[in-house]
Structures are given as C-alpha cells and as structure tokens.
Amino acid sequence: MNRVFIILIAIAFVSVSDAPERLPWHSQRILQWSDFKGTPSSLERWAASSSTGISQGYASNGEGYIDKASLTVTAHFYPEYSWVRHQEKSKHLLAHEQTHFDITEVYARKLEDKVAAFTFTSNSLEEIKMLYKEVEEERIATQKLFDKETKHSIDHMKEVQWELKVARWLKGNFQD
C-alpha cells in the first residue's frame, strides 16, 4: 500500500513538474518582457512571438452530462514558448503581444458563453470538444487577421484600431 502511494505521488510530481509554466490572463496584470523565456528560432523572421491558449476544466455526472457549474475556462500565456529578440524590445511591440493575449481571453469568454447556452446530451464530452474546436478555430483566425492587418505590429494606426476593438470585446461589446 505505501509503495503504491509513493509511486502515485512520484508520478504526480513528475507530471506537475514537466508541465509548462502558464500565466493566466488577468485584467490587472499585463505582460512584461521578462515573461518571454523562450528562444527564438533562427528561421523565424518576427521580432517576438506569444504562445497563448485556452484551457478548460469541468466535471460530468455518471450519465455523461457536463455539470456547467463546474466549468472553468482560462486564457493562458506560455512563457517557455514565447520569445523576443532582445534587440527588438519596445513598448509598442510588447503592447502588440499583449493584444494577442487579450484576444485569447476574448475567445475564452466566448467559449464560456457557448457552453452556457448549449443544451448538452449524454454525449456532452464530445459536444464540449466540438464547441472548443469551433472557438479555437475562430481564435486562430482572429490572431492571424490581427497580425495581417497590423503587419505584425508595423502599421501603428491599425495597431491602435485593433487595441480599441479588443478592449471593446473584453467589455462584451462585439459590434464592429
């Protein structure tokens, strides 16, 4: 019994210690250059890259239904996979990377809204995967559009327009 318990603790410790660092999005905490701990690839031509994503947690009852009250959805920034070329650091570029993180938060909220509005069946685990996939595809498309329209932060006027748009989205106003 003790041997099994120790093995389970060791497995849990290894699993937790191998997990990448994640910073949850918070309105009072903006990104800093010290959060970018990854190493840029020599093949990348960009000045910086933010790795962000959405995680979710939930419980289901014994009949396969998701307990919506148990749902947690969090936008994360992954420092180990995010990087900056040190000679390129600027407030403007950091604001661009923050907007990427903010866009991920917008889509985390959209996922929460979709789950809240969805009527699940006993196949809810597959249904929540479908909802996540839909939102994730939209998030990725929006991230690409943001980079395209701002020319990866080079077009300052478009950058400001996007920052204002994302700020409205974060307040729940999705009218463009």
Short mmCIF file of C-alpha atoms in Angstrom, two decimals:
data_model
loop_
_atom_site.label_atom_id
_atom_site.label_comp_id
_atom_site.label_asym_id
_atom_site.label_seq_id
_atom_site.Cartn_x
_atom_site.Cartn_y
_atom_site.Cartn_z
CA MET A 1 0.00 0.00 0.00
CA ASN A 2 2.73 2.50 0.97
CA ARG A 3 4.71 1.59 -2.12
CA VAL A 4 1.71 2.29 -4.41
CA PHE A 5 1.04 5.58 -2.62
CA ILE A 6 4.67 6.69 -3.04
CA ILE A 7 4.63 5.74 -6.73
CA LEU A 8 1.43 7.74 -7.27
CA ILE A 9 2.95 10.77 -5.54
CA ALA A 10 6.12 10.42 -7.66
CA ILE A 11 4.06 10.20 -10.86
CA ALA A 12 2.01 13.24 -9.82
CA PHE A 13 5.19 15.19 -9.01
CA VAL A 14 6.79 14.34 -12.36
CA SER A 15 3.59 15.24 -14.20
CA VAL A 16 3.31 18.61 -12.48
CA SER A 17 6.99 19.45 -12.78
CA ASP A 18 7.01 18.63 -16.51
CA ALA A 19 4.01 20.87 -17.21
CA PRO A 20 4.93 24.14 -18.89
CA GLU A 21 4.62 27.33 -16.89
CA ARG A 22 1.31 29.07 -17.55
CA LEU A 23 0.29 32.61 -16.71
CA PRO A 24 -3.47 33.09 -16.51
CA TRP A 25 -4.89 36.22 -18.10
CA HIS A 26 -5.83 38.92 -15.60
CA SER A 27 -7.02 42.45 -16.30
CA GLN A 28 -4.61 43.86 -13.68
CA ARG A 29 -1.53 42.01 -14.91
CA ILE A 30 -0.04 42.90 -18.27
CA LEU A 31 2.78 41.04 -19.94
CA GLN A 32 6.37 42.06 -19.28
CA TRP A 33 9.41 41.21 -21.37
CA SER A 34 10.64 39.02 -18.51
CA ASP A 35 7.64 36.74 -19.22
CA PHE A 36 9.15 35.80 -22.59
CA LYS A 37 11.50 32.96 -21.68
CA GLY A 38 11.70 31.02 -24.93
CA THR A 39 14.45 31.15 -27.52
CA PRO A 40 13.68 32.46 -31.00
CA SER A 41 14.31 30.10 -33.86
CA SER A 42 16.87 31.31 -36.36
CA LEU A 43 14.27 30.50 -39.03
CA GLU A 44 11.70 32.92 -37.58
CA ARG A 45 11.73 36.40 -39.03
CA TRP A 46 9.45 38.02 -36.43
CA ALA A 47 10.66 40.22 -33.58
CA ALA A 48 8.62 38.34 -30.94
CA SER A 49 6.12 35.56 -30.53
CA SER A 50 3.49 34.96 -27.86
CA SER A 51 2.25 31.46 -27.17
CA THR A 52 -1.26 31.58 -25.74
CA GLY A 53 -4.08 29.11 -25.36
CA ILE A 54 -7.32 28.25 -23.64
CA SER A 55 -7.67 25.56 -21.01
CA GLN A 56 -10.91 24.21 -19.66
CA GLY A 57 -11.94 22.04 -16.78
CA TYR A 58 -15.29 20.50 -15.94
CA ALA A 59 -16.96 17.65 -14.15
CA SER A 60 -19.50 15.27 -15.61
CA ASN A 61 -22.09 13.21 -13.84
CA GLY A 62 -22.23 9.45 -14.15
CA GLU A 63 -24.60 9.70 -17.13
CA GLY A 64 -22.20 11.64 -19.38
CA TYR A 65 -23.63 15.12 -18.83
CA ILE A 66 -21.33 18.05 -18.10
CA ASP A 67 -22.01 19.96 -14.91
CA LYS A 68 -21.97 23.52 -16.29
CA ALA A 69 -21.49 24.96 -12.80
CA SER A 70 -18.15 23.16 -12.59
CA LEU A 71 -16.79 24.67 -15.81
CA THR A 72 -13.59 26.69 -15.64
CA VAL A 73 -12.16 28.33 -18.74
CA THR A 74 -8.84 30.17 -18.59
CA ALA A 75 -6.74 32.02 -21.14
CA HIS A 76 -3.06 31.28 -20.61
CA PHE A 77 0.28 32.70 -21.72
CA TYR A 78 3.10 30.17 -22.01
CA PRO A 79 6.45 31.85 -21.14
CA GLU A 80 8.64 28.91 -22.23
CA TYR A 81 7.19 29.01 -25.75
CA SER A 82 7.11 32.81 -26.04
CA TRP A 83 10.17 34.74 -27.09
CA VAL A 84 11.54 38.11 -28.14
CA ARG A 85 14.67 39.14 -29.96
CA HIS A 86 16.36 41.28 -27.34
CA GLN A 87 17.38 44.00 -29.80
CA GLU A 88 13.70 44.36 -30.85
CA LYS A 89 12.19 45.04 -27.40
CA SER A 90 9.92 48.10 -27.34
CA LYS A 91 6.76 49.22 -25.56
CA HIS A 92 4.95 49.15 -28.88
CA LEU A 93 5.93 45.54 -29.60
CA LEU A 94 5.02 44.47 -26.06
CA ALA A 95 1.58 46.07 -26.50
CA HIS A 96 1.17 44.05 -29.71
CA GLU A 97 1.99 40.83 -27.86
CA GLN A 98 -0.40 41.81 -25.04
CA THR A 99 -3.15 42.22 -27.63
CA HIS A 100 -2.54 38.64 -28.77
CA PHE A 101 -3.03 37.52 -25.16
CA ASP A 102 -6.14 39.72 -24.83
CA ILE A 103 -7.62 38.13 -27.97
CA THR A 104 -7.16 34.73 -26.36
CA GLU A 105 -9.06 35.98 -23.28
CA VAL A 106 -11.90 37.18 -25.53
CA TYR A 107 -12.21 33.69 -27.00
CA ALA A 108 -12.03 32.06 -23.56
CA ARG A 109 -15.08 34.15 -22.66
CA LYS A 110 -16.78 33.16 -25.91
CA LEU A 111 -16.23 29.50 -25.06
CA GLU A 112 -17.79 30.05 -21.62
CA ASP A 113 -20.80 31.71 -23.29
CA LYS A 114 -21.18 28.89 -25.83
CA VAL A 115 -21.07 26.24 -23.12
CA ALA A 116 -23.60 28.16 -21.00
CA ALA A 117 -26.01 28.41 -23.94
CA PHE A 118 -25.55 24.85 -25.20
CA THR A 119 -28.01 22.08 -24.34
CA PHE A 120 -25.85 19.06 -23.72
CA THR A 121 -26.87 15.46 -24.24
CA SER A 122 -25.40 12.33 -22.71
CA ASN A 123 -22.64 12.77 -25.32
CA SER A 124 -21.51 16.02 -23.72
CA LEU A 125 -17.79 15.20 -23.67
CA GLU A 126 -17.78 15.08 -27.47
CA GLU A 127 -20.05 18.12 -27.63
CA ILE A 128 -17.75 20.24 -25.47
CA LYS A 129 -14.79 19.19 -27.63
CA MET A 130 -16.76 20.38 -30.67
CA LEU A 131 -17.51 23.74 -29.02
CA TYR A 132 -13.84 24.14 -28.06
CA LYS A 133 -12.73 23.31 -31.61
CA GLU A 134 -15.11 25.91 -33.08
CA VAL A 135 -13.91 28.63 -30.72
CA GLU A 136 -10.26 27.67 -31.17
CA GLU A 137 -10.56 27.89 -34.97
CA GLU A 138 -12.12 31.36 -34.62
CA ARG A 139 -9.39 32.42 -32.18
CA ILE A 140 -6.61 31.33 -34.50
CA ALA A 141 -8.26 33.07 -37.47
CA THR A 142 -8.59 36.29 -35.45
CA GLN A 143 -4.95 36.10 -34.32
CA LYS A 144 -3.85 35.72 -37.95
CA LEU A 145 -6.09 38.60 -39.07
CA PHE A 146 -4.67 40.81 -36.31
CA ASP A 147 -1.12 40.12 -37.49
CA LYS A 148 -2.06 40.53 -41.14
CA GLU A 149 -3.85 43.85 -40.68
CA THR A 150 -1.20 45.30 -38.36
CA LYS A 151 1.62 43.87 -40.47
CA HIS A 152 2.91 42.18 -37.30
CA SER A 153 2.86 45.50 -35.37
CA ILE A 154 4.44 47.62 -38.10
CA ASP A 155 1.21 49.50 -39.00
CA HIS A 156 0.78 51.66 -35.90
CA MET A 157 -2.61 53.06 -36.92
CA LYS A 158 -4.10 49.59 -37.45
CA GLU A 159 -2.49 48.50 -34.18
CA VAL A 160 -4.36 51.22 -32.27
CA GLN A 161 -7.62 50.30 -34.03
CA TRP A 162 -7.17 46.66 -33.01
CA GLU A 163 -6.30 47.57 -29.41
CA LEU A 164 -9.52 49.59 -29.18
CA LYS A 165 -11.56 46.81 -30.81
CA VAL A 166 -10.19 44.16 -28.45
CA ALA A 167 -10.80 46.45 -25.44
CA ARG A 168 -14.46 46.72 -26.55
CA TRP A 169 -14.65 42.94 -26.93
CA LEU A 170 -13.30 42.50 -23.41
CA LYS A 171 -16.16 44.71 -22.20
CA GLY A 172 -18.65 42.43 -24.01
CA ASN A 173 -19.29 44.71 -27.00
CA PHE A 174 -18.75 42.70 -30.17
CA GLN A 175 -20.17 45.28 -32.59
CA ASP A 176 -17.54 46.45 -35.08
#
